[in-house]
């Protein structure tokens, strides 16, 4: 069973009962950002993909530790502006006119996803010379990972076979300055050696394609996708990434941009919930939490058991014995009225009591932000920020 850092446990024990909280550690964010930067080639642009965790304090902290923010909606765009991001890049296949106008006003670099979007952006751009990178769904260039975005049919980017036409359009439209390509390909890839090879290939492809289509190449964004192994002990090996990227030649005048989300935030977040009840039905033990998948959806969405640690809570105020289980395995269920509200199955416990806390590490990315908060209208978790 994993352990909980003392500062996280202390922060949780100071919360009102029943405890239900996310804890974000700003020092951990800083350390991870520094480690990622150290693995990237000198001069690379490190952006944070805000959708992984849009908590304003997390975003503001990361805005100080990375070179800029990648946003995918008008909401994230205004968050990035209030976080004081030095650089903002704006992507996503469903931008509205209002969002495009806001991006122009904010001076963002826009990752354009279709010819129609190019035309709409040009209408908004006036004579600002808004920087544009074309997002490309390449013919090949798959990478293993949980979600593939390119090399397969997806709503993301411009099909490589239609790229020449889009480049011509971008060049002919007034108010736009075509600077390069955006090639985000995958999420949650755990193989850093393969990732470095993907980056090298993306850069080669970009240089060759820019030459072929007459694009003055200034910017190649290879996206995010650095993975986190939630259930095992594999890790995205930054040393291997650095070694792999050391061989990559970034041409003079080209900025190589990375925009990880998950990896920058996952390890800086914990989700914790108090055990409200323990019960046994049809031979299985259940721990029922003040919390659940409406706060932390990832295990249910991906169909895995998220490892959990116990923070014991002493003190018992009821005038009857405290329920507990010993040396057994429990299924960890939430407070929603659906049998799918399960965060972990067969969690081995030495001792677990009503009133103890279950704490889920690596919950800082795609945790709260990706969950369906209002299902059943339970109160939201506390958000506790430590460090910084
Ligand atoms: C989600 C996303 C990212 C971040 O992906 P991670 O897997 O969290 O690193 C980066 N770029 C784009 C375009 C995205 O949609």
CSV table of C-alpha atoms and ligand atoms in Angstrom, one decimal:
chain,number,residue,atom,x,y,z
A,1,UNK,CA,0.0,0.0,0.0
A,2,UNK,CA,1.3,3.4,-0.9
A,3,UNK,CA,2.1,6.0,1.7
A,4,UNK,CA,0.8,9.6,2.0
A,5,UNK,CA,3.4,12.4,2.4
A,6,UNK,CA,3.2,13.8,6.0
A,7,UNK,CA,2.3,17.3,4.8
A,8,UNK,CA,-0.6,15.9,2.7
A,9,UNK,CA,-1.9,13.8,5.7
A,10,UNK,CA,-1.6,16.8,8.0
A,11,UNK,CA,-3.5,19.0,5.6
A,12,UNK,CA,-6.3,16.4,5.3
A,13,UNK,CA,-6.5,15.9,9.1
A,14,UNK,CA,-7.1,19.6,9.5
A,15,UNK,CA,-10.2,19.5,7.3
A,16,UNK,CA,-13.8,19.5,8.6
A,17,UNK,CA,-15.6,16.1,8.9
A,18,UNK,CA,-16.6,14.3,6.9
A,19,UNK,CA,-13.3,14.9,5.0
A,20,UNK,CA,-13.5,15.1,1.2
A,21,UNK,CA,-10.7,17.1,-0.4
A,22,UNK,CA,-8.2,17.5,-3.2
A,23,UNK,CA,-4.8,18.5,-2.0
A,24,UNK,CA,-2.4,20.1,-4.5
A,25,UNK,CA,1.3,20.6,-3.6
A,26,UNK,CA,2.8,23.6,-5.4
A,27,UNK,CA,6.3,22.5,-4.5
A,28,UNK,CA,5.7,19.2,-6.2
A,29,UNK,CA,4.5,21.1,-9.3
A,30,UNK,CA,7.7,23.2,-9.3
A,31,UNK,CA,9.9,20.1,-9.0
A,32,UNK,CA,8.1,18.2,-11.8
A,33,UNK,CA,8.2,21.2,-14.1
A,34,UNK,CA,11.9,21.6,-13.5
A,35,UNK,CA,12.6,17.9,-14.1
A,36,UNK,CA,10.6,18.0,-17.4
A,37,UNK,CA,12.4,21.1,-18.6
A,38,UNK,CA,15.8,19.5,-17.9
A,39,UNK,CA,14.8,16.7,-20.2
A,40,UNK,CA,14.0,18.9,-23.1
A,41,UNK,CA,16.4,20.3,-25.6
A,42,UNK,CA,17.9,23.8,-24.8
A,43,UNK,CA,15.6,26.5,-26.1
A,44,UNK,CA,12.5,24.3,-26.3
A,45,UNK,CA,9.2,25.9,-25.3
A,46,UNK,CA,7.5,24.1,-22.3
A,47,UNK,CA,3.8,24.8,-22.2
A,48,UNK,CA,1.3,23.4,-19.8
A,49,UNK,CA,-2.0,22.0,-21.2
A,50,UNK,CA,-4.5,23.6,-18.8
A,51,UNK,CA,-7.3,21.1,-19.3
A,52,UNK,CA,-5.5,18.5,-17.1
A,53,UNK,CA,-6.0,20.7,-14.1
A,54,UNK,CA,-7.6,24.2,-14.3
A,55,UNK,CA,-7.5,25.0,-10.6
A,56,UNK,CA,-6.5,28.7,-10.7
A,57,UNK,CA,-3.7,28.3,-8.1
A,58,UNK,CA,-2.3,25.3,-9.9
A,59,UNK,CA,-2.4,27.2,-13.2
A,60,UNK,CA,-0.9,30.3,-11.7
A,61,UNK,CA,1.9,28.3,-10.1
A,62,UNK,CA,2.7,26.5,-13.4
A,63,UNK,CA,2.5,29.7,-15.3
A,64,UNK,CA,5.6,30.8,-13.3
A,65,UNK,CA,7.5,27.5,-13.8
A,66,UNK,CA,6.9,26.9,-17.5
A,67,UNK,CA,7.1,29.1,-20.6
A,68,UNK,CA,3.3,29.4,-21.3
A,69,UNK,CA,0.0,27.7,-21.3
A,70,UNK,CA,-2.0,25.7,-23.9
A,71,UNK,CA,-5.7,26.3,-23.7
A,72,UNK,CA,-8.6,24.7,-25.5
A,73,UNK,CA,-11.6,27.0,-24.7
A,74,UNK,CA,-12.5,30.6,-24.0
A,75,UNK,CA,-12.7,29.7,-20.3
A,76,UNK,CA,-9.2,28.4,-20.2
A,77,UNK,CA,-8.0,31.4,-22.3
A,78,UNK,CA,-9.3,33.8,-19.6
A,79,UNK,CA,-7.8,31.6,-16.9
A,80,UNK,CA,-4.4,31.8,-18.7
A,81,UNK,CA,-4.7,35.5,-18.9
A,82,UNK,CA,-5.4,35.9,-15.2
A,83,UNK,CA,-2.6,33.5,-14.4
A,84,UNK,CA,-0.2,35.9,-16.1
A,85,UNK,CA,1.0,33.4,-18.7
A,86,UNK,CA,4.0,34.7,-20.8
A,87,UNK,CA,2.8,32.8,-23.9
A,88,UNK,CA,-0.7,31.4,-24.7
A,89,UNK,CA,-1.4,28.9,-27.4
A,90,UNK,CA,-5.0,28.1,-28.3
A,91,UNK,CA,-6.1,24.8,-29.7
A,92,UNK,CA,-9.2,22.6,-30.1
A,93,UNK,CA,-11.5,21.6,-33.0
A,94,UNK,CA,-14.6,23.6,-31.9
A,95,UNK,CA,-13.6,27.2,-31.4
A,96,UNK,CA,-16.4,29.7,-31.6
A,97,UNK,CA,-16.1,33.1,-33.2
A,98,UNK,CA,-16.1,34.7,-29.8
A,99,UNK,CA,-13.3,32.5,-28.7
A,100,UNK,CA,-11.2,33.2,-31.8
A,101,UNK,CA,-11.8,36.9,-31.2
A,102,UNK,CA,-10.7,36.6,-27.6
A,103,UNK,CA,-7.5,34.7,-28.8
A,104,UNK,CA,-6.7,37.5,-31.2
A,105,UNK,CA,-7.2,40.1,-28.4
A,106,UNK,CA,-5.0,38.0,-26.0
A,107,UNK,CA,-2.2,37.8,-28.6
A,108,UNK,CA,-2.4,34.0,-28.5
A,109,UNK,CA,-0.8,31.7,-31.1
A,110,UNK,CA,-3.7,29.7,-32.6
A,111,UNK,CA,-3.5,26.0,-33.5
A,112,UNK,CA,-6.0,26.0,-36.4
A,113,UNK,CA,-7.9,22.8,-37.0
A,114,UNK,CA,-9.7,23.3,-40.4
A,115,UNK,CA,-9.9,25.6,-43.4
A,116,UNK,CA,-13.2,26.9,-42.2
A,117,UNK,CA,-11.6,27.9,-38.9
A,118,UNK,CA,-8.8,29.6,-40.8
A,119,UNK,CA,-11.3,31.8,-42.7
A,120,UNK,CA,-13.2,32.7,-39.5
A,121,UNK,CA,-9.9,33.5,-37.7
A,122,UNK,CA,-8.9,35.8,-40.6
A,123,UNK,CA,-12.2,37.7,-40.3
A,124,UNK,CA,-11.4,38.3,-36.6
A,125,UNK,CA,-7.7,39.0,-37.1
A,126,UNK,CA,-7.9,42.4,-38.8
A,127,UNK,CA,-4.3,43.4,-39.5
A,128,UNK,CA,-2.9,41.9,-36.3
A,129,UNK,CA,-0.8,39.2,-38.0
A,130,UNK,CA,-2.1,36.6,-35.6
A,131,UNK,CA,0.3,33.6,-35.4
A,132,UNK,CA,-1.1,30.4,-36.8
A,133,UNK,CA,0.1,26.8,-36.6
A,134,UNK,CA,-1.8,24.2,-38.6
A,135,UNK,CA,-2.8,21.2,-36.6
A,136,UNK,CA,-2.1,18.2,-38.7
A,137,UNK,CA,-3.5,14.7,-38.5
A,138,UNK,CA,-0.6,12.9,-40.1
A,139,UNK,CA,-0.9,9.9,-42.3
A,140,UNK,CA,1.3,7.8,-40.0
A,141,UNK,CA,3.0,8.8,-36.8
A,142,UNK,CA,1.0,6.7,-34.4
A,143,UNK,CA,2.4,6.3,-30.9
A,144,UNK,CA,1.2,3.8,-28.3
A,145,UNK,CA,-0.9,5.4,-25.5
A,146,UNK,CA,-4.4,5.6,-24.2
A,147,UNK,CA,-5.9,8.0,-26.7
A,148,UNK,CA,-4.5,8.3,-30.2
A,149,UNK,CA,-5.3,11.5,-32.1
A,150,UNK,CA,-3.5,11.1,-35.3
A,151,UNK,CA,-2.8,8.5,-38.0
A,152,UNK,CA,-6.5,7.4,-37.4
A,153,UNK,CA,-9.8,9.1,-38.2
A,154,UNK,CA,-10.4,11.8,-35.4
A,155,UNK,CA,-12.0,15.2,-35.3
A,156,UNK,CA,-8.6,16.7,-34.6
A,157,UNK,CA,-6.5,18.6,-37.1
A,158,UNK,CA,-6.3,18.8,-40.8
A,159,UNK,CA,-5.8,15.5,-42.7
A,160,UNK,CA,-2.3,15.4,-44.2
A,161,UNK,CA,-3.7,14.9,-47.7
A,162,UNK,CA,-5.5,18.3,-47.4
A,163,UNK,CA,-2.6,20.2,-45.9
A,164,UNK,CA,-1.2,21.8,-49.0
A,165,UNK,CA,-4.6,23.5,-49.7
A,166,UNK,CA,-4.8,24.7,-46.1
A,167,UNK,CA,-1.3,26.2,-46.3
A,168,UNK,CA,-2.2,28.0,-49.5
A,169,UNK,CA,-5.3,29.4,-47.8
A,170,UNK,CA,-3.4,30.5,-44.7
A,171,UNK,CA,-0.9,32.3,-46.9
A,172,UNK,CA,-3.6,34.0,-49.0
A,173,UNK,CA,-5.8,35.1,-46.2
A,174,UNK,CA,-5.0,38.6,-44.7
A,175,UNK,CA,-4.1,39.0,-41.1
A,176,UNK,CA,-2.6,35.6,-40.5
A,177,UNK,CA,1.1,34.7,-40.1
A,178,UNK,CA,1.6,30.9,-40.6
A,179,UNK,CA,4.5,29.9,-38.3
A,180,UNK,CA,4.4,26.1,-38.4
A,181,UNK,CA,2.6,22.9,-37.3
A,182,UNK,CA,1.0,21.4,-34.3
A,183,UNK,CA,1.2,17.6,-34.1
A,184,UNK,CA,-0.2,16.5,-30.7
A,185,UNK,CA,-0.5,12.8,-31.3
A,186,UNK,CA,-1.3,10.8,-28.2
A,187,UNK,CA,-2.1,10.9,-24.5
A,188,UNK,CA,-0.6,8.8,-21.7
A,189,UNK,CA,2.3,7.3,-23.5
A,190,UNK,CA,4.6,5.6,-21.0
A,191,UNK,CA,7.5,4.8,-23.4
A,192,UNK,CA,9.9,7.8,-23.3
A,193,UNK,CA,12.3,6.3,-25.8
A,194,UNK,CA,9.4,5.9,-28.3
A,195,UNK,CA,8.4,9.5,-27.4
A,196,UNK,CA,11.8,10.9,-28.3
A,197,UNK,CA,11.7,9.0,-31.6
A,198,UNK,CA,8.2,10.5,-32.3
A,199,UNK,CA,9.6,14.0,-31.6
A,200,UNK,CA,12.5,13.5,-33.9
A,201,UNK,CA,10.2,12.2,-36.6
A,202,UNK,CA,7.7,15.0,-36.1
A,203,UNK,CA,10.5,17.5,-36.5
A,204,UNK,CA,11.9,15.9,-39.6
A,205,UNK,CA,8.5,15.7,-41.1
A,206,UNK,CA,7.8,19.4,-40.3
A,207,UNK,CA,11.1,20.6,-41.8
A,208,UNK,CA,10.5,18.5,-45.0
A,209,UNK,CA,6.8,19.5,-45.3
A,210,UNK,CA,7.6,23.2,-44.7
A,211,UNK,CA,10.2,23.1,-47.4
A,212,UNK,CA,7.9,21.3,-49.8
A,213,UNK,CA,5.0,23.7,-49.2
A,214,UNK,CA,7.0,26.9,-48.8
A,215,UNK,CA,6.2,27.5,-45.1
A,216,UNK,CA,8.8,29.6,-43.3
A,217,UNK,CA,9.1,27.3,-40.4
A,218,UNK,CA,9.4,28.9,-36.9
A,219,UNK,CA,7.3,26.6,-34.7
A,220,UNK,CA,6.8,22.9,-34.3
A,221,UNK,CA,4.6,21.9,-31.5
A,222,UNK,CA,4.8,18.1,-30.7
A,223,UNK,CA,2.0,18.2,-28.1
A,224,UNK,CA,1.8,16.4,-24.8
A,225,UNK,CA,1.2,12.8,-23.9
A,226,UNK,CA,3.8,12.0,-21.3
A,227,UNK,CA,2.2,9.2,-19.4
A,228,UNK,CA,1.5,8.3,-15.8
A,229,UNK,CA,1.2,4.7,-14.7
A,230,UNK,CA,-1.6,4.7,-12.2
A,231,UNK,CA,-1.7,1.1,-11.2
A,232,UNK,CA,1.9,-0.1,-11.6
A,233,UNK,CA,5.4,1.1,-11.2
A,234,UNK,CA,6.2,2.0,-14.7
A,235,UNK,CA,7.1,5.6,-15.2
A,236,UNK,CA,7.7,7.9,-18.1
A,237,UNK,CA,11.5,8.0,-17.8
A,238,UNK,CA,12.7,11.6,-18.2
A,239,UNK,CA,16.3,10.5,-18.4
A,240,UNK,CA,15.5,8.3,-21.3
A,241,UNK,CA,13.6,11.2,-22.9
A,242,UNK,CA,16.5,13.5,-22.5
A,243,UNK,CA,18.9,10.9,-23.9
A,244,UNK,CA,16.6,10.4,-26.9
A,245,UNK,CA,16.1,14.1,-27.5
A,246,UNK,CA,19.8,14.9,-27.3
A,247,UNK,CA,20.2,13.5,-30.8
A,248,UNK,CA,17.5,15.8,-32.2
A,249,UNK,CA,18.7,18.7,-34.2
A,250,UNK,CA,16.4,21.6,-33.9
A,251,UNK,CA,17.0,23.9,-36.9
A,252,UNK,CA,18.1,27.5,-36.2
A,253,UNK,CA,15.1,29.7,-36.0
A,254,UNK,CA,12.7,26.9,-35.1
A,255,UNK,CA,11.0,26.7,-31.7
A,256,UNK,CA,10.3,23.2,-30.6
A,257,UNK,CA,7.2,23.3,-28.3
A,258,UNK,CA,5.9,20.7,-25.9
A,259,UNK,CA,2.6,20.9,-24.1
A,260,UNK,CA,2.2,18.1,-21.5
A,261,UNK,CA,-0.8,18.2,-19.2
A,262,UNK,CA,-1.1,15.0,-17.2
A,263,UNK,CA,2.6,14.5,-16.4
A,264,UNK,CA,3.1,18.1,-15.0
A,265,UNK,CA,0.2,17.8,-12.5
A,266,UNK,CA,-0.7,14.2,-11.8
A,267,UNK,CA,1.9,13.6,-9.1
A,268,UNK,CA,1.2,16.9,-7.3
A,269,UNK,CA,-2.4,16.0,-6.5
A,270,UNK,CA,-4.2,13.8,-4.0
A,271,UNK,CA,-7.9,13.0,-3.7
A,272,UNK,CA,-9.1,12.0,-0.3
A,273,UNK,CA,-12.4,10.9,1.2
A,274,UNK,CA,-13.6,9.7,4.6
A,275,UNK,CA,-15.1,6.3,5.0
A,276,UNK,CA,-18.8,6.8,5.9
A,277,UNK,CA,-19.7,3.1,6.2
A,278,UNK,CA,-18.4,-0.4,6.0
A,279,UNK,CA,-20.7,-3.2,4.9
A,280,UNK,CA,-20.7,-6.7,3.5
A,281,UNK,CA,-23.0,-7.9,0.8
A,282,UNK,CA,-22.9,-11.2,-1.1
A,283,UNK,CA,-19.5,-11.9,0.4
A,284,UNK,CA,-17.8,-8.7,-0.5
A,285,UNK,CA,-16.7,-5.9,1.8
A,286,UNK,CA,-17.5,-2.3,0.7
A,287,UNK,CA,-16.1,0.9,2.1
A,288,UNK,CA,-18.5,3.7,1.3
A,289,UNK,CA,-16.9,7.1,0.9
A,290,UNK,CA,-18.0,10.7,1.3
A,291,UNK,CA,-16.9,11.2,-2.3
A,292,UNK,CA,-16.5,9.2,-5.4
A,293,UNK,CA,-16.3,9.1,-9.2
A,294,UNK,CA,-18.2,12.5,-9.5
A,295,UNK,CA,-15.0,14.0,-8.1
A,296,UNK,CA,-12.4,11.6,-9.4
A,297,UNK,CA,-13.7,9.9,-12.5
A,298,UNK,CA,-10.6,8.5,-14.0
A,299,UNK,CA,-10.6,5.0,-12.5
A,300,UNK,CA,-14.2,4.4,-13.5
A,301,UNK,CA,-13.7,6.0,-16.9
A,302,UNK,CA,-10.7,3.9,-17.7
A,303,UNK,CA,-11.9,0.8,-15.8
A,304,UNK,CA,-9.0,0.3,-13.4
A,305,UNK,CA,-8.6,0.3,-9.6
A,306,UNK,CA,-6.8,3.3,-8.3
A,307,UNK,CA,-4.3,2.5,-5.6
A,308,UNK,CA,-5.3,4.1,-2.2
A,309,UNK,CA,-3.6,4.6,1.1
A,310,UNK,CA,-5.2,4.9,4.5
A,311,UNK,CA,-4.8,7.8,6.8
A,312,UNK,CA,-6.1,6.6,10.1
A,313,UNK,CA,-8.2,9.1,12.0
A,314,UNK,CA,-8.4,8.6,15.8
A,315,UNK,CA,-11.4,9.8,17.8
A,316,UNK,CA,-14.9,8.4,17.7
A,317,UNK,CA,-17.8,10.4,18.9
A,318,UNK,CA,-20.7,8.0,18.6
A,319,UNK,CA,-22.0,6.1,21.7
A,320,UNK,CA,-21.6,2.7,20.0
A,321,UNK,CA,-18.7,0.6,18.6
A,322,UNK,CA,-16.7,1.8,15.6
A,323,UNK,CA,-17.1,-0.4,12.5
A,324,UNK,CA,-13.9,-1.8,11.3
A,325,UNK,CA,-12.4,-4.5,9.1
A,326,UNK,CA,-9.1,-6.2,9.4
A,327,UNK,CA,-6.8,-8.2,7.0
A,328,UNK,CA,-9.2,-8.3,4.2
A,329,UNK,CA,-9.9,-6.7,0.8
A,330,UNK,CA,-12.5,-4.0,0.2
A,331,UNK,CA,-14.2,-2.5,-2.7
A,332,UNK,CA,-14.1,1.3,-2.4
A,333,UNK,CA,-17.4,2.8,-3.5
A,334,UNK,CA,-18.6,6.4,-3.6
A,335,UNK,CA,-21.7,8.2,-2.5
A,336,UNK,CA,-23.5,8.0,-5.9
A,337,UNK,CA,-26.6,5.8,-6.5
A,338,UNK,CA,-25.0,3.8,-9.2
A,339,UNK,CA,-23.0,0.5,-8.9
A,340,UNK,CA,-20.3,2.1,-11.2
A,341,UNK,CA,-19.3,4.6,-8.6
A,342,UNK,CA,-16.2,2.5,-7.6
A,343,UNK,CA,-12.7,3.9,-7.2
A,344,UNK,CA,-10.9,0.7,-6.4
A,345,UNK,CA,-11.7,-3.0,-6.1
A,346,UNK,CA,-10.1,-5.6,-3.9
A,347,UNK,CA,-8.0,-3.0,-2.0
A,348,UNK,CA,-6.1,-5.0,0.6
A,349,UNK,CA,-6.3,-3.4,4.0
A,350,UNK,CA,-4.7,-4.3,7.3
A,351,UNK,CA,-7.3,-2.3,9.2
A,352,UNK,CA,-9.9,0.1,8.0
A,353,UNK,CA,-12.4,1.9,10.1
A,354,UNK,CA,-15.4,4.1,9.5
A,355,UNK,CA,-13.9,7.6,9.9
A,356,UNK,CA,-10.5,6.8,8.4
A,357,UNK,CA,-9.5,8.5,5.2
A,358,UNK,CA,-8.7,6.8,1.9
A,359,UNK,CA,-6.2,8.8,-0.1
A,360,UNK,CA,-5.6,8.5,-3.8
A,361,UNK,CA,-2.2,9.7,-5.1
A,362,UNK,CA,-1.5,10.8,-8.7
A,363,UNK,CA,-4.9,12.5,-8.8
A,364,UNK,CA,-3.7,16.0,-9.8
A,365,UNK,CA,-4.4,15.5,-13.6
A,366,UNK,CA,-7.8,14.8,-15.1
A,367,UNK,CA,-9.2,14.3,-11.6
A,368,UNK,CA,-11.6,17.0,-10.6
A,369,UNK,CA,-11.6,18.7,-14.0
A,370,UNK,CA,-12.8,15.7,-16.0
A,371,UNK,CA,-15.5,14.6,-13.5
A,372,UNK,CA,-19.2,15.0,-13.5
A,373,UNK,CA,-19.5,17.2,-10.4
A,374,UNK,CA,-23.2,17.8,-10.2
A,375,UNK,CA,-24.5,14.3,-10.5
A,376,UNK,CA,-26.5,13.8,-7.2
A,377,UNK,CA,-25.7,17.4,-6.0
A,378,UNK,CA,-23.4,16.4,-3.2
A,379,UNK,CA,-21.1,19.2,-1.9
A,380,UNK,CA,-17.8,19.7,-3.8
A,381,UNK,CA,-14.6,18.6,-2.2
A,382,UNK,CA,-12.4,21.1,-0.4
A,383,UNK,CA,-9.4,22.2,-2.4
A,384,UNK,CA,-6.4,22.5,-0.2
A,385,UNK,CA,-3.2,24.0,-1.6
A,386,UNK,CA,0.1,23.3,0.2
A,387,UNK,CA,3.7,24.4,-0.5
A,388,UNK,CA,4.6,27.2,-2.9
B,1,LIG,C1,-5.0,17.2,-23.9
B,1,LIG,C2,-4.0,17.9,-24.8
B,1,LIG,C3,-2.7,18.0,-24.3
B,1,LIG,C4,-2.2,17.4,-23.1
B,1,LIG,O1,-2.1,16.0,-23.1
B,1,LIG,P1,-1.5,15.2,-21.9
B,1,LIG,O2,-1.8,13.8,-22.4
B,1,LIG,O3,-2.3,15.6,-20.7
B,1,LIG,O4,-0.1,15.5,-21.8
B,1,LIG,C5,-1.8,18.7,-25.2
B,1,LIG,N1,-2.2,19.2,-26.4
B,1,LIG,C6,-3.4,19.0,-26.8
B,1,LIG,C7,-3.8,19.6,-28.1
B,1,LIG,C8,-4.4,18.4,-26.0
B,1,LIG,O5,-5.6,18.2,-26.5
